[in-house]
Backbone as JSON, one array per atom type, in Angstrom:
{
  "sequence": "MRTNKRKQQYQEWFSADEMHKDSLHWTSELKFAKDEQRFLDGMIRDYTLDLLNVQIFDNVKKAVDALHLTEKELIHIFKKVQLHENQLAIMIDDVDQIKMENAYIETHVELAKEIKIYFDTYRAAKSTIFDIISSIMKKKKQKRLLN",
  "N": [[35.06, 26.32, 28.26], [31.98, 26.08, 26.32], [30.68, 24.4, 23.83], [27.79, 24.67, 21.84], [26.2, 21.92, 19.86], [24.56, 21.85, 16.93], [22.33, 20.08, 15.5], [21.76, 20.06, 12.2], [18.98, 19.95, 9.89], [17.97, 19.08, 6.89], [15.86, 19.39, 4.52], [14.74, 17.31, 2.16], [13.47, 19.2, -1.13], [10.54, 19.6, -2.44], [9.16, 19.69, -5.91], [5.98, 21.48, -6.58], [4.78, 20.2, -8.66], [6.01, 17.61, -8.84], [5.27, 16.46, -6.66], [2.49, 16.3, -7.16], [2.14, 14.6, -8.98], [3.32, 12.13, -7.72], [1.34, 11.69, -6.18], [-1.06, 11.4, -7.86], [0.54, 8.97, -9.08], [0.64, 7.31, -6.73], [-2.3, 7.18, -6.28], [-2.93, 5.62, -8.53], [-1.66, 3.47, -8.56], [-3.03, 2.8, -5.84], [-5.63, 1.94, -6.7], [-5.49, -0.06, -8.87], [-4.46, -2.0, -6.58], [-6.78, -2.29, -5.33], [-8.33, -3.7, -7.55], [-6.89, -5.69, -7.88], [-7.38, -6.83, -5.11], [-9.99, -7.7, -5.17], [-9.91, -9.56, -7.48], [-8.53, -11.49, -6.17], [-10.12, -12.11, -3.53], [-12.04, -13.32, -5.2], [-11.01, -15.44, -5.82], [-10.25, -17.01, -3.55], [-12.77, -17.42, -2.85], [-13.77, -19.04, -4.37], [-12.05, -21.24, -4.33], [-12.45, -22.34, -1.48], [-13.47, -24.26, -0.04], [-11.29, -26.0, -0.74], [-9.3, -24.87, 0.53], [-9.9, -25.0, 3.18], [-8.65, -27.32, 4.2], [-7.3, -29.35, 6.32], [-4.44, -29.41, 6.73], [-3.23, -27.14, 5.69], [-4.55, -25.16, 6.78], [-4.13, -23.18, 8.9], [-1.8, -21.3, 8.19], [-3.41, -20.75, 5.9], [-5.26, -19.35, 6.83], [-3.78, -17.24, 8.35], [-2.62, -15.85, 6.31], [-5.25, -15.2, 4.55], [-6.01, -13.15, 6.74], [-4.24, -11.13, 6.57], [-4.62, -10.17, 4.35], [-6.99, -9.3, 4.41], [-6.82, -7.34, 6.35], [-5.24, -5.63, 4.83], [-6.68, -4.68, 2.85], [-8.58, -3.04, 4.49], [-6.86, -1.18, 5.51], [-5.94, -0.24, 3.13], [-8.47, 1.45, 2.21], [-8.18, 3.23, 3.96], [-5.46, 4.69, 3.14], [-6.02, 5.78, 1.0], [-8.11, 7.02, 0.87], [-6.33, 9.42, 2.77], [-4.65, 9.85, 0.44], [-6.0, 11.41, -1.3], [-7.15, 13.64, 0.27], [-4.77, 14.6, 0.61], [-3.5, 15.14, -1.77], [-5.92, 17.1, -2.52], [-5.37, 19.1, -1.01], [-3.09, 20.43, -2.43], [-2.89, 22.84, -3.22], [-2.2, 24.64, -1.31], [0.79, 24.68, -2.16], [0.96, 25.92, -4.75], [0.02, 28.47, -4.81], [-0.08, 31.86, -4.94], [0.79, 32.75, -2.64], [3.34, 33.23, 0.09], [3.42, 30.77, 2.64], [5.27, 29.49, 4.53], [5.36, 27.82, 6.88], [3.26, 26.51, 6.46], [3.3, 25.29, 3.92], [6.05, 24.0, 4.64], [4.7, 21.89, 6.4], [3.29, 20.68, 4.65], [4.88, 19.33, 2.66], [6.27, 17.88, 4.44], [4.28, 15.98, 5.5], [3.83, 14.79, 2.88], [6.33, 13.34, 2.56], [5.97, 11.77, 4.78], [4.24, 10.34, 4.16], [4.72, 9.19, 1.56], [6.3, 6.77, 2.84], [4.69, 5.49, 4.56], [3.03, 4.31, 2.37], [4.94, 2.89, 1.05], [5.34, 0.91, 2.98], [2.87, -0.07, 3.23], [2.55, -1.46, 0.67], [4.37, -2.91, 0.64], [3.64, -4.95, 2.73], [1.37, -5.41, 1.81], [1.9, -6.83, -0.75], [3.21, -9.19, 0.24], [1.27, -10.5, 1.65], [-0.25, -10.71, -0.8], [1.19, -12.42, -2.33], [1.69, -14.96, -0.77], [-1.15, -16.0, -0.84], [-1.12, -16.47, -3.5], [0.78, -18.7, -3.85], [-0.65, -20.42, -2.08], [-2.83, -21.15, -3.17], [-1.81, -21.68, -5.91], [-0.69, -24.14, -5.37], [-2.89, -25.55, -4.75], [-4.59, -25.59, -7.07], [-2.18, -27.23, -8.64], [-2.42, -29.86, -7.43], [-4.79, -30.51, -7.69], [-5.04, -30.67, -10.51], [-3.11, -32.85, -11.19], [-4.66, -34.75, -9.69], [-7.01, -35.09, -11.58], [-5.38, -35.53, -13.68], [-4.34, -38.3, -13.0], [-6.99, -39.82, -12.94]],
  "CA": [[34.02, 26.73, 27.29], [31.4, 24.79, 26.08], [30.12, 24.6, 22.63], [26.19, 23.94, 21.56], [25.86, 21.68, 18.65], [23.17, 22.18, 16.47], [21.62, 19.5, 13.85], [21.58, 20.92, 11.26], [18.45, 18.84, 9.33], [18.01, 19.01, 5.72], [14.74, 18.87, 4.2], [14.54, 17.7, 0.41], [12.28, 20.06, -1.68], [9.73, 18.71, -3.75], [8.21, 20.85, -6.57], [4.1, 20.95, -6.51], [4.46, 19.28, -9.84], [6.56, 16.19, -8.38], [4.43, 15.99, -5.27], [1.36, 16.12, -8.02], [2.77, 13.42, -9.94], [3.62, 11.14, -6.89], [-0.11, 11.74, -5.62], [-1.58, 10.63, -9.1], [0.89, 7.31, -9.36], [-0.22, 6.54, -5.58], [-3.52, 7.27, -6.61], [-3.45, 4.63, -9.93], [-1.54, 1.94, -7.63], [-4.38, 2.1, -4.83], [-6.73, 1.44, -7.5], [-4.92, -0.87, -9.15], [-4.3, -2.91, -5.7], [-8.05, -2.14, -4.87], [-8.48, -4.82, -8.29], [-6.43, -6.95, -7.41], [-8.27, -7.46, -4.21], [-11.13, -8.38, -5.82], [-9.8, -10.64, -7.83], [-8.22, -12.35, -5.21], [-11.2, -12.47, -2.94], [-12.87, -14.31, -5.91], [-9.99, -16.93, -5.84], [-10.31, -17.4, -2.34], [-14.18, -18.08, -2.54], [-13.6, -20.26, -5.54], [-11.37, -22.45, -3.77], [-12.78, -22.28, -0.21], [-13.48, -25.89, 0.11], [-9.58, -26.55, -0.6], [-8.48, -23.82, 1.68], [-10.6, -25.26, 4.28], [-7.8, -28.41, 4.11], [-6.75, -29.3, 7.72], [-2.99, -29.18, 6.84], [-2.69, -26.04, 5.52], [-5.78, -24.19, 7.61], [-3.11, -21.93, 9.61], [-1.46, -20.38, 6.99], [-4.53, -19.88, 4.81], [-5.7, -18.23, 7.56], [-2.74, -15.94, 8.44], [-2.63, -15.14, 4.67], [-6.23, -14.57, 4.52], [-6.23, -12.3, 7.81], [-3.01, -10.36, 6.86], [-5.07, -9.58, 2.91], [-8.42, -8.43, 4.79], [-6.32, -6.01, 6.78], [-4.47, -4.53, 3.97], [-7.9, -4.29, 2.46], [-9.18, -2.0, 5.33], [-5.78, 0.04, 5.0], [-6.05, 0.47, 1.58], [-9.41, 2.96, 2.06], [-7.81, 4.21, 4.71], [-4.44, 5.24, 2.83], [-6.71, 6.07, -0.36], [-8.31, 8.83, 1.83], [-5.23, 10.4, 2.81], [-3.42, 10.45, -0.78], [-6.99, 12.08, -1.72], [-7.0, 14.43, 0.87], [-3.21, 15.15, 0.26], [-3.75, 16.0, -3.02], [-6.7, 18.05, -2.87], [-4.83, 20.43, -0.27], [-1.92, 20.7, -3.24], [-3.06, 24.04, -3.49], [-1.13, 25.13, -0.69], [2.23, 24.71, -2.83], [0.95, 26.17, -5.91], [-1.31, 29.76, -4.62], [1.19, 32.92, -4.55], [1.0, 33.34, -1.1], [4.03, 32.61, 0.89], [3.09, 30.3, 3.67], [6.42, 28.99, 4.77], [5.13, 26.59, 7.81], [2.32, 25.47, 6.02], [4.08, 24.69, 2.95], [6.88, 22.79, 5.03], [4.11, 20.73, 6.73], [2.9, 19.82, 3.46], [6.23, 18.62, 2.43], [6.48, 16.84, 5.85], [2.95, 14.97, 5.43], [4.3, 14.26, 1.71], [7.26, 12.45, 2.85], [5.62, 10.64, 5.7], [2.81, 9.3, 3.23], [5.63, 8.49, 0.9], [6.67, 6.21, 3.84], [3.28, 5.07, 4.58], [2.62, 3.83, 1.2], [5.79, 1.98, 0.92], [5.51, -0.12, 3.86], [1.45, -0.52, 3.0], [2.77, -2.25, -0.37], [5.54, -4.37, 1.1], [2.67, -6.11, 3.49], [0.26, -6.32, 0.71], [2.65, -7.83, -1.71], [3.62, -10.33, 1.11], [0.08, -11.23, 2.0], [-0.69, -11.42, -2.3], [2.42, -13.68, -2.57], [1.41, -16.2, 0.1], [-1.99, -16.25, -1.26], [-1.0, -16.7, -4.56], [1.4, -19.51, -3.55], [-1.29, -21.29, -1.42], [-3.69, -21.32, -4.42], [-1.29, -22.32, -7.09], [-0.14, -25.46, -5.01], [-4.0, -26.32, -4.85], [-4.02, -25.71, -8.52], [-1.57, -27.91, -9.13], [-2.75, -30.66, -7.13], [-6.27, -30.71, -8.47], [-4.74, -31.05, -12.13], [-2.61, -33.89, -10.83], [-5.5, -35.99, -9.55], [-7.41, -35.12, -12.55], [-4.63, -36.76, -14.75], [-4.55, -39.54, -12.78], [-8.39, -40.15, -13.29]],
  "C": [[33.26, 25.94, 26.52], [30.42, 25.28, 24.89], [28.77, 23.82, 21.97], [26.48, 23.26, 20.05], [24.59, 21.61, 18.01], [23.24, 21.06, 15.34], [21.19, 20.19, 13.31], [20.61, 19.59, 9.98], [18.25, 20.09, 7.84], [16.78, 18.87, 4.92], [14.75, 18.66, 2.75], [13.44, 18.19, -0.09], [11.98, 19.37, -2.63], [9.06, 19.57, -4.33], [6.59, 20.15, -6.55], [4.12, 20.06, -7.43], [5.22, 17.52, -9.43], [5.61, 15.77, -7.39], [2.92, 15.41, -6.1], [1.45, 14.65, -8.62], [3.03, 12.16, -8.97], [2.33, 10.81, -6.28], [-0.99, 11.05, -6.72], [-0.85, 9.29, -9.22], [0.42, 6.85, -8.01], [-1.42, 6.41, -5.73], [-4.27, 5.71, -7.67], [-2.78, 3.51, -9.16], [-2.29, 1.67, -6.69], [-5.26, 1.63, -5.55], [-6.23, 0.01, -7.99], [-5.01, -2.21, -7.97], [-5.74, -3.56, -5.15], [-9.14, -3.44, -5.74], [-8.22, -5.67, -8.06], [-6.68, -7.75, -6.13], [-9.16, -7.95, -4.1], [-10.77, -9.62, -6.2], [-9.31, -11.82, -6.73], [-9.14, -12.97, -3.9], [-11.96, -13.57, -3.55], [-12.07, -15.48, -5.88], [-10.5, -17.73, -4.47], [-12.2, -17.9, -2.25], [-14.23, -19.12, -3.57], [-12.92, -21.52, -5.17], [-11.15, -22.71, -2.25], [-12.55, -23.36, 0.28], [-11.89, -26.43, 0.41], [-8.87, -26.04, 0.28], [-8.9, -24.53, 2.88], [-9.6, -26.85, 4.63], [-7.14, -28.52, 5.51], [-5.22, -28.52, 7.77], [-2.3, -27.92, 6.66], [-3.53, -24.79, 5.98], [-4.78, -23.16, 7.87], [-2.77, -21.05, 9.07], [-2.41, -19.9, 6.23], [-5.35, -18.7, 5.78], [-5.52, -17.09, 8.05], [-2.98, -15.09, 7.08], [-3.95, -14.37, 4.4], [-6.44, -13.06, 5.64], [-5.67, -11.2, 7.22], [-3.83, -9.38, 4.99], [-6.31, -8.71, 3.37], [-7.67, -7.34, 5.42], [-5.74, -4.99, 5.76], [-5.8, -4.07, 3.44], [-8.57, -2.81, 3.19], [-8.05, -0.86, 5.27], [-5.93, 0.63, 4.12], [-7.15, 1.76, 1.51], [-8.75, 4.01, 2.83], [-6.35, 5.48, 4.05], [-5.02, 6.34, 1.62], [-7.07, 7.36, 0.15], [-7.5, 9.73, 1.99], [-4.63, 11.02, 1.69], [-4.57, 11.49, -1.06], [-6.91, 13.37, -1.22], [-5.52, 15.17, 0.66], [-3.11, 15.89, -1.03], [-4.82, 17.25, -3.31], [-6.03, 19.47, -1.98], [-3.33, 21.11, -1.05], [-1.62, 22.46, -3.12], [-2.2, 25.06, -2.75], [0.24, 25.42, -1.48], [2.08, 25.85, -4.07], [0.41, 28.04, -5.9], [0.57, 30.72, -4.6], [1.55, 33.23, -3.59], [2.54, 32.42, 0.11], [3.55, 31.92, 2.12], [3.89, 29.39, 4.29], [6.04, 27.5, 5.79], [4.09, 25.73, 7.28], [2.63, 24.31, 4.55], [5.19, 23.49, 3.25], [6.18, 21.79, 5.8], [3.29, 19.78, 5.43], [3.84, 19.01, 3.04], [6.31, 17.31, 3.52], [5.84, 15.71, 5.81], [3.74, 13.92, 4.04], [5.52, 13.2, 1.93], [6.62, 11.33, 3.7], [4.45, 9.4, 5.26], [3.27, 8.56, 2.54], [5.86, 7.06, 1.78], [5.7, 5.02, 4.13], [2.96, 3.97, 3.48], [3.34, 2.41, 0.97], [5.71, 0.84, 1.61], [4.21, -0.61, 3.64], [1.71, -1.88, 1.4], [3.79, -3.21, -0.3], [4.51, -5.33, 1.74], [1.88, -6.36, 2.84], [0.73, -6.97, -0.19], [3.08, -9.12, -1.1], [2.19, -11.43, 0.98], [-0.31, -12.0, 0.54], [0.04, -12.69, -2.72], [1.8, -14.8, -2.2], [0.2, -16.63, -0.52], [-1.92, -16.83, -2.51], [-0.26, -18.11, -4.66], [0.43, -21.03, -3.34], [-2.44, -22.13, -2.6], [-3.22, -21.87, -5.5], [-1.08, -23.63, -6.77], [-1.51, -26.4, -4.97], [-4.48, -26.53, -6.17], [-3.28, -27.04, -8.92], [-2.26, -29.68, -8.73], [-4.05, -31.43, -7.54], [-6.14, -31.21, -9.8], [-3.89, -32.29, -12.04], [-3.59, -34.77, -10.72], [-6.39, -35.72, -10.62], [-6.65, -36.08, -13.52], [-4.28, -37.89, -14.24], [-5.73, -40.04, -12.88], [-8.57, -40.59, -14.34]]
}
């Protein structure tokens, strides 16, 4: 006699209030990241001539390309978060729509994963840019002190 093994899948239950707070937190972090990216773009513009140095050009190009990719991704994720927040009404209306509510929760979990991956990538690109520009600033300062 064969027995069928069933995989039981447990889904974490989020309250509408928790999901709303998450969405607000994501929105806040994404807006801050957008401001940071403007600052980084300004730094890159200010140090363009130094960044074109042949010795570090390959690293700079990779870092700048990664930063630009995260800028494009930010817009896409930000729109997803706004749409997700707008659809929160599904969870708080008094109508039981089990499939839609479960789909909303699944979307929330997937969005949380996507945002985590985005910020991991963004922080790596940002860190690389800061490291490169800070080393350029140190070299410039040393040259000024020698003169």
